[in-house]
Coordinates of C-alpha atoms and ligand atoms in Angstrom, one line a residue:
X1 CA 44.7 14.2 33.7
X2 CA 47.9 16.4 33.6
X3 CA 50.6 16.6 36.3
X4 CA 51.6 20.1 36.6
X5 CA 53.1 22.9 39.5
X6 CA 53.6 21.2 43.1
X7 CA 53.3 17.8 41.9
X8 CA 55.6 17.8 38.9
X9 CA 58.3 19.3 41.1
X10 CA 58.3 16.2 43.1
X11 CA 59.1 14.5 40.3
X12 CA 62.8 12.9 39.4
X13 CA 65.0 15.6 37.8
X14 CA 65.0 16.9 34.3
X15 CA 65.2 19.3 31.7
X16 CA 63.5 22.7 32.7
X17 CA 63.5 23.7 29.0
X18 CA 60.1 24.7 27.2
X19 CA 57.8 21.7 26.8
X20 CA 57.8 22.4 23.0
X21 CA 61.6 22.2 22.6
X22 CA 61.7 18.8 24.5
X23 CA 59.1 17.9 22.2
X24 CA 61.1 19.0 19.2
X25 CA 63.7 17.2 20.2
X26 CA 61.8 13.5 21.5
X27 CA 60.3 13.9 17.7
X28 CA 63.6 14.5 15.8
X29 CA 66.4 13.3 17.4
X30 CA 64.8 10.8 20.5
X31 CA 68.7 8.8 20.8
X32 CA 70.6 11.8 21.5
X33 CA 67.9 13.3 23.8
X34 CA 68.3 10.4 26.1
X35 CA 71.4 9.7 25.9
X36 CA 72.2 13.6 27.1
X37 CA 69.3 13.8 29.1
X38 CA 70.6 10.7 31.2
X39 CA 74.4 11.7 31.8
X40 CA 73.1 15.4 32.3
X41 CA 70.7 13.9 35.2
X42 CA 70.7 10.3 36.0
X43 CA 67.5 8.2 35.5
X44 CA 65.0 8.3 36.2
X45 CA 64.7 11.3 34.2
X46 CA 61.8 13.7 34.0
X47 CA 60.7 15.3 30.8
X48 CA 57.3 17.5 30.0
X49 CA 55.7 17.8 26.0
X50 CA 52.7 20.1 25.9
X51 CA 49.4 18.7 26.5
X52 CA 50.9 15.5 27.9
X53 CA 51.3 13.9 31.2
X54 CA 54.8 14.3 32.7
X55 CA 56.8 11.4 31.5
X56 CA 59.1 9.7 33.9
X57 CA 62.0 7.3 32.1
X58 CA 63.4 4.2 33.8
X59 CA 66.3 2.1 32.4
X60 CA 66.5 0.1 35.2
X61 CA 65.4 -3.9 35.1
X62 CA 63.3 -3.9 38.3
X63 CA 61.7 -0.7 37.8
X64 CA 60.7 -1.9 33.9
X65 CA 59.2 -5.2 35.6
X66 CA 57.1 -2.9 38.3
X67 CA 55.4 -0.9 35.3
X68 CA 55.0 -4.2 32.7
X69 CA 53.5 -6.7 35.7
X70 CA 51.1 -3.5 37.7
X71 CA 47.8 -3.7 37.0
X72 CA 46.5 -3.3 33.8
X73 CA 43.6 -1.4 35.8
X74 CA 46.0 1.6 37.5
X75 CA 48.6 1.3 34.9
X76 CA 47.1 3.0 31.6
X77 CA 48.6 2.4 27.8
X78 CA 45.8 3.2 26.1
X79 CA 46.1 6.9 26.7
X80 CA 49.4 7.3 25.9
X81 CA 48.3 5.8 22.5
X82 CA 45.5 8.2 21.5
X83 CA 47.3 10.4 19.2
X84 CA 46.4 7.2 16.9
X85 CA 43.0 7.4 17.3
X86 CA 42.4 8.8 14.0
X87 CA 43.8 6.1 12.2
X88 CA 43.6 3.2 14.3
X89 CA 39.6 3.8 15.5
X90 CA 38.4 3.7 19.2
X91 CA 38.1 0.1 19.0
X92 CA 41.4 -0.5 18.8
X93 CA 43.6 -2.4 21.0
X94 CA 46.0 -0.4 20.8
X95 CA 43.6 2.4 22.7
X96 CA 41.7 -0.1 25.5
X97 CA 42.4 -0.1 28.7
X98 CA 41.3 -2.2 31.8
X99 CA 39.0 -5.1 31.4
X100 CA 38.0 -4.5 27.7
X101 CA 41.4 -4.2 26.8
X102 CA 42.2 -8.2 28.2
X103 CA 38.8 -9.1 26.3
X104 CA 39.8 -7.7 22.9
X105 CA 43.6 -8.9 22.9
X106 CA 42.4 -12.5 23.8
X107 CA 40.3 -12.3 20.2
X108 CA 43.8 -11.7 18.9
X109 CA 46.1 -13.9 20.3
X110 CA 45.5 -16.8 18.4
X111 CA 46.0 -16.2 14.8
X112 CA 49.7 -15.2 16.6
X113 CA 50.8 -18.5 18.0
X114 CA 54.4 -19.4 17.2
X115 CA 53.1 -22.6 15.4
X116 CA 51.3 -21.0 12.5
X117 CA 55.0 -19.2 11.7
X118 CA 56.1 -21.6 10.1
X119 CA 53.0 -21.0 7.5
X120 CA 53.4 -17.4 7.6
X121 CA 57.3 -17.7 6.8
X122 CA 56.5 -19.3 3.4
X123 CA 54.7 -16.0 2.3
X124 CA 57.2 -13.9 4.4
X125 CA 59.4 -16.1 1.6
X126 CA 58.0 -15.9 -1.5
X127 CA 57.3 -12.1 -1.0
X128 CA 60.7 -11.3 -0.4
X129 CA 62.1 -13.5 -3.4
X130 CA 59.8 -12.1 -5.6
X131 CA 60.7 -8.4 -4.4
X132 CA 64.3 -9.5 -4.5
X133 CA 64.0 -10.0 -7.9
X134 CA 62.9 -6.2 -9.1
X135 CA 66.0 -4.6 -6.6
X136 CA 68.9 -3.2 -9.3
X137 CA 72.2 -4.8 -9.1
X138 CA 75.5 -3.0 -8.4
X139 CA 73.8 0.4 -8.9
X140 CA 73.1 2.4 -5.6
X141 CA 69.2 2.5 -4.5
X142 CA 67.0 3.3 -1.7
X143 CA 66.0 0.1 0.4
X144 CA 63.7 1.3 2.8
X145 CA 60.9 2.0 -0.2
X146 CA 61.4 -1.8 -0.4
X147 CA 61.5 -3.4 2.9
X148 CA 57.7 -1.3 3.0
X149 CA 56.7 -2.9 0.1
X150 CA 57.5 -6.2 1.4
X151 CA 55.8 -5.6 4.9
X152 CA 52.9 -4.2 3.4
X153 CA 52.5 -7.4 1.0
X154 CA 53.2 -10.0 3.8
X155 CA 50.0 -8.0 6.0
X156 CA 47.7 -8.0 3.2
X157 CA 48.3 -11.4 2.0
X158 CA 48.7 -13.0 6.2
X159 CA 46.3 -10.3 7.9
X160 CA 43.8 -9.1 5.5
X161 CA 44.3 -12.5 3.3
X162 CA 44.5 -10.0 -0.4
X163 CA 45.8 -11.7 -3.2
X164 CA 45.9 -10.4 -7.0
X165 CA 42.9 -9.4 -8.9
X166 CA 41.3 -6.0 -9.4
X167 CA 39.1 -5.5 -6.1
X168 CA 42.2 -6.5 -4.3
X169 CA 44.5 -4.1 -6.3
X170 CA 41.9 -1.4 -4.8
X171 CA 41.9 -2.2 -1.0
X172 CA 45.7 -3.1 -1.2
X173 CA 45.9 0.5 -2.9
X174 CA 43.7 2.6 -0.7
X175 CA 45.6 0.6 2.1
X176 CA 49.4 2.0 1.0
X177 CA 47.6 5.7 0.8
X178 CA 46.5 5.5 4.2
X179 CA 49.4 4.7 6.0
X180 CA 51.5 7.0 3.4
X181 CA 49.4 9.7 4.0
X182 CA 49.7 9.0 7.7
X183 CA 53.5 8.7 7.7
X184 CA 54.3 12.5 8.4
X185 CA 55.7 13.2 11.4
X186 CA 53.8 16.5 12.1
X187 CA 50.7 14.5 12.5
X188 CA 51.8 12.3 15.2
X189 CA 50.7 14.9 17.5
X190 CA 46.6 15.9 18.6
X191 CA 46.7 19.4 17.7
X192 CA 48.2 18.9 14.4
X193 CA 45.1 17.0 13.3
X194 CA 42.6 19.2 11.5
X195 CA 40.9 19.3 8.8
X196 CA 41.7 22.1 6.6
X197 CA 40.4 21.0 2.9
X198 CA 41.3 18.6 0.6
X199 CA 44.8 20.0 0.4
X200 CA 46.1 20.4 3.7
X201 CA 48.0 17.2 5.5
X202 CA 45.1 16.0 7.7
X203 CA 42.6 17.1 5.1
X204 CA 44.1 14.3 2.7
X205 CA 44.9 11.9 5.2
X206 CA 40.4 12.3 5.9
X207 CA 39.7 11.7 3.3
X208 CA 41.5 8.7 1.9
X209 CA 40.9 7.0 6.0
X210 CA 37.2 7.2 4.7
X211 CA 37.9 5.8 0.8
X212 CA 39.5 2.7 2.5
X213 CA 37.4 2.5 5.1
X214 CA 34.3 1.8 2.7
X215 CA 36.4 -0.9 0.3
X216 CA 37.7 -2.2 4.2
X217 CA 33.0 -2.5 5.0
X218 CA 32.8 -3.6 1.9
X219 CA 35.3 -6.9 2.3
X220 CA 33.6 -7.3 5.5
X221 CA 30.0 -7.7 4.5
X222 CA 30.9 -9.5 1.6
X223 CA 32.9 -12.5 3.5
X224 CA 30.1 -12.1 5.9
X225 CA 27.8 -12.7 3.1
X226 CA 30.0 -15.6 2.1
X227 CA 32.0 -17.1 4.2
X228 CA 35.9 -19.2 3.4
X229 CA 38.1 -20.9 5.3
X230 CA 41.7 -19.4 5.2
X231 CA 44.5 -19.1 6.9
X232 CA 44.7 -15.8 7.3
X233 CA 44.1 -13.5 10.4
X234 CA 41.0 -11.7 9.1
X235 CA 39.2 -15.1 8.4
X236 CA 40.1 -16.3 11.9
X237 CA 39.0 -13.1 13.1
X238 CA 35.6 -13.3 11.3
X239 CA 35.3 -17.0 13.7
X240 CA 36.3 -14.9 16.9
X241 CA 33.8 -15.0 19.5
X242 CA 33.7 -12.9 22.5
X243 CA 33.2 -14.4 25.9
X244 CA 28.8 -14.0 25.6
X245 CA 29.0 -15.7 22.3
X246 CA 29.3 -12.4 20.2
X247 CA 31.1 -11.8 17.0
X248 CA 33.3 -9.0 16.5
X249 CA 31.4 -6.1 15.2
X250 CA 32.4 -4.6 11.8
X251 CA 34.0 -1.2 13.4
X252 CA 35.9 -3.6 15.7
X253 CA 37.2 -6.0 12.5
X254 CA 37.9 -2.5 10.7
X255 CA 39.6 -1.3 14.0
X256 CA 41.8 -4.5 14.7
X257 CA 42.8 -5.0 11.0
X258 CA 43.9 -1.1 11.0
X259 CA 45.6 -1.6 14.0
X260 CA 47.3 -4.6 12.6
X261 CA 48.2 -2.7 9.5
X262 CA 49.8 0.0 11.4
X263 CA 51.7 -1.4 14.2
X264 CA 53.3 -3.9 11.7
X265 CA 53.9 -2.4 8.8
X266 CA 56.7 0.2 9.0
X267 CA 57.9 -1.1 12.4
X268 CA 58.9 -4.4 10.5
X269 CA 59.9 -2.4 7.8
X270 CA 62.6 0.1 9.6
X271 CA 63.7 -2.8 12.0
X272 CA 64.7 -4.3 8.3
X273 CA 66.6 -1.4 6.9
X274 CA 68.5 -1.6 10.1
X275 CA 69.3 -5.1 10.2
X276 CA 70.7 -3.9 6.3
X277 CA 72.4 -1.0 7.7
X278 CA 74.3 -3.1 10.3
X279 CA 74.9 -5.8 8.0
X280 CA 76.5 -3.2 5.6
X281 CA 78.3 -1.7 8.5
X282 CA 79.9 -5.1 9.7
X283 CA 81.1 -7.0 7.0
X284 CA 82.4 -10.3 9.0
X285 CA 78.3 -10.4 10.7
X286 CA 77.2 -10.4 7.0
X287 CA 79.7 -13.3 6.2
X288 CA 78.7 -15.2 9.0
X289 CA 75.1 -15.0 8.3
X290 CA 75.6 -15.8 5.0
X291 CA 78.1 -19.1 6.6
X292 CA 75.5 -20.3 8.6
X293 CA 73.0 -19.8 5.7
X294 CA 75.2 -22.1 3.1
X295 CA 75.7 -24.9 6.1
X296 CA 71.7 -24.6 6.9
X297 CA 70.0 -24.1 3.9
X298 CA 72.3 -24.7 1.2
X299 CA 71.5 -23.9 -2.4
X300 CA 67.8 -25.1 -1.8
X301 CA 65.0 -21.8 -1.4
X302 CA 64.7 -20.6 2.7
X303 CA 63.4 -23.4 4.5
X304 CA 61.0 -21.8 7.4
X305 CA 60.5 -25.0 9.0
X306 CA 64.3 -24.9 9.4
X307 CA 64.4 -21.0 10.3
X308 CA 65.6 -22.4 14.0
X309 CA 68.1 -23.4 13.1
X310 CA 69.3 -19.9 12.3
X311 CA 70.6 -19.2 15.8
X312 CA 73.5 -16.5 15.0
X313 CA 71.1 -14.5 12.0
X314 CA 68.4 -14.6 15.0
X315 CA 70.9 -12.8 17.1
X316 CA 71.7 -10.3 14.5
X317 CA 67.8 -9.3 14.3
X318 CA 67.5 -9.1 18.3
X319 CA 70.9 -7.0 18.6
X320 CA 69.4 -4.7 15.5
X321 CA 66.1 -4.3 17.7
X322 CA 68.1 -3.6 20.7
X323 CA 70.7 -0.8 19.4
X324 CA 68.3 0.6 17.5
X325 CA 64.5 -0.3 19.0
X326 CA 62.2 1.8 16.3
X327 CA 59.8 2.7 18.9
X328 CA 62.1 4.3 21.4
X329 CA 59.9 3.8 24.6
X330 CA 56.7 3.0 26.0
X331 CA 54.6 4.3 28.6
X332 CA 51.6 3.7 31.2
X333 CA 49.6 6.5 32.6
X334 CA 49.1 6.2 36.1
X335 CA 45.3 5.8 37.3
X336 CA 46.5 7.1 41.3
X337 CA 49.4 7.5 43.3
X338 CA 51.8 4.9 42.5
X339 CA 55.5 4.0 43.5
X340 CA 58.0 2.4 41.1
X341 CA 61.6 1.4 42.3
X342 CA 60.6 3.7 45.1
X343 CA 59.8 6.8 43.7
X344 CA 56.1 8.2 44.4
X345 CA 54.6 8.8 41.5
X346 CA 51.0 10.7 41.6
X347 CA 48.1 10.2 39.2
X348 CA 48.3 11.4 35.9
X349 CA 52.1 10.3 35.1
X350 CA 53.3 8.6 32.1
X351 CA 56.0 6.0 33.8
X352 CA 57.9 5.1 30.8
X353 CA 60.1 2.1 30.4
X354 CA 63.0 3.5 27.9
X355 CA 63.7 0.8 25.5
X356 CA 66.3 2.8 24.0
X357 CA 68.2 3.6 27.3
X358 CA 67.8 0.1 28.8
X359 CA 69.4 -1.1 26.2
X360 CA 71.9 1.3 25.9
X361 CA 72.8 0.2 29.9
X362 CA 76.0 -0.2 30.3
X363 CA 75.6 -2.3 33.4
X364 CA 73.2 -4.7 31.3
X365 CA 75.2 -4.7 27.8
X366 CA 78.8 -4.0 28.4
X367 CA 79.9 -1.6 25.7
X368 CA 76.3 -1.1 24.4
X369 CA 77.0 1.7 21.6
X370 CA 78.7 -1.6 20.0
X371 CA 76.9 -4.1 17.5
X372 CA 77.7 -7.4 18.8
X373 CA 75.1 -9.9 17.9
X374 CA 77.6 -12.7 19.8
X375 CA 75.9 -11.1 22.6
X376 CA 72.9 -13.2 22.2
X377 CA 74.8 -16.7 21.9
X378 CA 75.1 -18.0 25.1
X379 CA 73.2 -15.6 27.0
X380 CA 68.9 -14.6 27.0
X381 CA 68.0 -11.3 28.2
X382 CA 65.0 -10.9 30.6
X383 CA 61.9 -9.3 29.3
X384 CA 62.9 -6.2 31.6
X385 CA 66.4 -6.1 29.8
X386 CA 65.2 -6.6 25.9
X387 CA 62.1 -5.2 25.3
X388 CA 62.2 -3.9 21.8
X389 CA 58.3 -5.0 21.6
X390 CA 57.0 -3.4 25.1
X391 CA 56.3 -5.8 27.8
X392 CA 53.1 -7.0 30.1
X393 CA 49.7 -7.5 29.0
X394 CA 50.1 -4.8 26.3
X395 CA 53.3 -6.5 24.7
X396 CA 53.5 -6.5 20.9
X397 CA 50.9 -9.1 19.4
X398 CA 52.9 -9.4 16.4
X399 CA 56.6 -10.1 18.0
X400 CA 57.1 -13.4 16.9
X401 CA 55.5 -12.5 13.7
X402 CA 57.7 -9.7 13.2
X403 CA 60.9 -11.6 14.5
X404 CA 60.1 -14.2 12.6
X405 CA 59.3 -11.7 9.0
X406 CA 62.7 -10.5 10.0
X407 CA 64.9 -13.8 9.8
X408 CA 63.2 -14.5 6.5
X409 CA 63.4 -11.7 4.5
X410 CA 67.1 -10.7 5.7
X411 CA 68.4 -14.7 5.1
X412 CA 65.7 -15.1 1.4
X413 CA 68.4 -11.6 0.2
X414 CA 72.3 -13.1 2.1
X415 CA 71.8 -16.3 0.6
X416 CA 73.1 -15.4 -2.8
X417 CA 73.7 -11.9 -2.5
X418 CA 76.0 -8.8 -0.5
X419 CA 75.3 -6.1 0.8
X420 CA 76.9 -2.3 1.0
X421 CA 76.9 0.9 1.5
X422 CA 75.8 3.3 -1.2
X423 CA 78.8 5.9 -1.4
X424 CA 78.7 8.9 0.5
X425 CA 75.0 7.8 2.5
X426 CA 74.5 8.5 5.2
X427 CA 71.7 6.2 7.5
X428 CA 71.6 8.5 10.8
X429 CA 67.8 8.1 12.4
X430 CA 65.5 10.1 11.2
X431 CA 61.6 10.2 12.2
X432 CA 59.3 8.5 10.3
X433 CA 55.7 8.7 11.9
X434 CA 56.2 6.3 14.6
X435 CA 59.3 4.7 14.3
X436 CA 63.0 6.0 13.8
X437 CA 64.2 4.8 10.5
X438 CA 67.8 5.3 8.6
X439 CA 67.9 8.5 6.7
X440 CA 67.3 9.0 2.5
X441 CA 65.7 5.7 2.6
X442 CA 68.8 3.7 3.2
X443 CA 70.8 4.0 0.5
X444 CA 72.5 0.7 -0.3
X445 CA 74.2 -1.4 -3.2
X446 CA 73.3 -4.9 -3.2
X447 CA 75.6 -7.3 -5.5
X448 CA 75.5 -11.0 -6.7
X449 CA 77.4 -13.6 -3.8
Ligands
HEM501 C1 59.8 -5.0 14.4 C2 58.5 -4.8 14.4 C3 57.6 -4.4 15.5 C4 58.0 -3.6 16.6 C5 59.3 -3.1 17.0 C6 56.8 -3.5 17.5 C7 56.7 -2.8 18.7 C8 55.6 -2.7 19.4 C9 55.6 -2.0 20.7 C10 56.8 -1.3 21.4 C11 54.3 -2.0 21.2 C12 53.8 -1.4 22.5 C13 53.9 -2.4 23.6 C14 53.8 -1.8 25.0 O1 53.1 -0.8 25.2 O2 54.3 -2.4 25.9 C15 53.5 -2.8 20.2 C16 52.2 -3.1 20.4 C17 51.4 -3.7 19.4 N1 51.9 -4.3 18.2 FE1 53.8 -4.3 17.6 N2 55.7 -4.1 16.8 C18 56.2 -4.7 15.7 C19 55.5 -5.4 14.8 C20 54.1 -5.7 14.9 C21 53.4 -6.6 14.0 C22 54.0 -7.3 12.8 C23 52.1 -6.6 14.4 C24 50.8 -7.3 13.8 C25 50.8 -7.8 12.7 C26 52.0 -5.7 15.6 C27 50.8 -5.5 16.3 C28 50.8 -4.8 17.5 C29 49.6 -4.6 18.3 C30 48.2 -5.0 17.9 C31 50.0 -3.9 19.5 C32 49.1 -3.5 20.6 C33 49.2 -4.5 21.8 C34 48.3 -4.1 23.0 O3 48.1 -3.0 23.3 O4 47.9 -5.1 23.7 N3 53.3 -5.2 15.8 N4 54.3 -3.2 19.2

């Protein structure tokens, strides 16, 4: 379905430049597109990439709650997610719509549930402590490569439950190719993804999908073949039923973990490097985290049982989500005609809730461009207001997960060490597959307390 002539002229205002440059610009610089596109014409704003439905952007509370509580049967997500079907497989949740989207996300709820945080967090810990411990001292150096590392170790040990030994090594290796080879922007898009050889981008990308594909079958069958209680998501999974008594297939356990891999991964990973970033950038946040760490913790290692108690380092995560949300926005393709805050919207439109402009609303955040984590203190955002994680039936499985990764990585490095900037970096946003993520890595220079 594409909206296009009559029907697109309907539509709100909004640029009338080529649909290529608009998608130039969404790719590399998405912040200062809608920050222009906005003052230039009001919101909701109208924009048009090639080969994509028109995308209409709210920052508006009400209209936000319209799109995330419509029915999950005229309201599409799926769709807007396909340019991850290569990766992610059709099976994944990320790509359902409708009814068998509902069936599949209630398989992976569970293993999600607030209470087994606390069992994550001592991973999320120990990962971090023992990454920690290789960063150099006093000597500038890239964070970003590290904050991946430390996502990608906390998935394979919580979701894919790999620990050491030399199968492991294999699947955790052909598992950091994949979503390297992956990471290029330029592949983001459909008609970027072809195979030409070995040695072109999506060539590569092929070919190691299908190397860890076969070590990802081959875990399968052989827990299958002998099955362990654990704690982690891919044994749970393994126990999942569907509601006739089914297990999950092994393309749908490939599919899910995937998904899992890549929704978490580098998202968790850039939302750290900005927590960093604005840690480096406001010196008296990084002393009060590190305040409230001493009166909490005290000399003894991060307690996540006590990762509660954490009230003003929990604000500093949700205020790095909301000034800079690593996915930007998200969007539902419309099924049929539809009207949001009033405005007729006809079949075949992506109506996209802008996380990055809702946040940046001036009549929701006073002074939004500010990072003011004091913000959060006394006051709780709606789920149309902060939405870093989408909203509705297709929010982010992983946010409290993710929140909760956050809190303990960021408090395992303040408690006895500082954080600055590297001189003469820079962390603008730059692109990295998915998510927007500070440039050159990060650059930082990280000191004993
Ligand atoms: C800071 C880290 C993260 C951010 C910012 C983030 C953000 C998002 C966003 C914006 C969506 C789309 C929601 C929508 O369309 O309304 C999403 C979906 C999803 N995320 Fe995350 N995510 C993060 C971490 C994670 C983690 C750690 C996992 C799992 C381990 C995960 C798994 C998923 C899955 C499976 C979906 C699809 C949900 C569905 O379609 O029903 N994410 N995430």
């Amino acid at each position: 379905m594409d909206v296009s002539g009559p029907a697109l002229a309907q539509l709100p205002p909004g640029p009338s430049w080529p649909g290529i440059v608009q998608l130039g610009a969404w790719l590399l610089r998405p912040f200062d597109l809608m920050l222009h596109l906005r003052e230039r014409y009001g919101t909701p704003v109208t924009m048009k990439f090639p080969q994509w439905p028109a995308i209409v952007a709210f920052d508006d509370p009400e209209a936000n709650k319209e799109i995330f509580r419509g029915s999950s049967d005229d309201l599409y997500a799926g769709q807007a997610n396909q340019p991850l079907g290569p990766i992610v497989g059709r099976n994944s949740l990320l790509l359902l719509d409708g009814a068998r989207h509902l069936r599949e996300r209630k398989l992976l709820l569970p293993p999600f549930h607030g209470e087994r945080m606390t069992r994550y967090g001592e991973v999320m810990r120990d990962v971090a402590r023992d990454d920690l411990a290789t960063w150099p001292l006093d000597t500038p150096f890239a964070v970003q490569p590290h904050t991946q590392a430390v996502t990608l170790d906390i998935i394979l040990r919580t979701v894919f439950g790999v620990e050491t030994g030399a199968k492991q090594d294999a699947l955790r290796d052909a598992l950091y190719h994949l979503i390297r080879d992956f990471s290029s922007p330029g592949l983001m898009v459909s008609w970027t993804q072809r195979d030409l050889g070995p040695r072109s981008p999506w060539g590569r990308y092929v070919r190691t999908r299908d190397r860890t594909d076969a070590l990802i079958y081959g875990e399968i069958d052989a827990r299958r073949a002998d099955p362990r209680p654990g704690e982690d998501i891919f044994s749970m999974l393994l126990e999942a039923r569907h509601e006739d008594g089914e297990p999950m297939s092994r393309e749908e356990l490939r599919d899910e973990l995937v998904t899992m891999l890549v929704a978490g991964h580098e998202t968790t990973a850039t939302a750290l490097s900005w927590a960093f970033h604005h840690l480096i950038e406001h010196p008296s946040v990084q002393r009060r985290v590190q305040e409230e760490l001493d009166r909490v913790m005290g000399d003894d290692p991060i307690d996540p049982g006590r990762s509660g108690e954490l009230v003003y380092l929990d604000a500093v995560v949700k205020e790095t989500l909301r000034v800079i949300p690593v996915i930007a926005a998200v969007g539902r393709v419309t099924q049929r005609p539809t009207t949001i805050a009033g405005i007729d919207l006809p079949a075949g439109v992506l109506a996209s809730p802008s996380i990055f402009l809702t946040h940046m609303n001036p009549k929701i955040y006073p002074r939004p461009e500010r990072f003011e984590p004091e913000r959060f203190l006394d006051w709780k955002p709606t789920p149309y207001e902060w939405f870093p994680f989408g909203g509705g039936v297709r929010r982010c499985i992983g946010m409290a997960f993710a929140l909760y990764e956050m809190r303990m990585v960021v408090a395992t490095v303040l408690q006895r060490h500082r954080v600055r900037r590297a001189p003469g970096a820079s962390h603008r946003p730059v692109r990295r597959s998915v998510t927007m993520a500070p440039a050159a890595g990060t650059p930082i220079v990280v000191s004993q307390r």
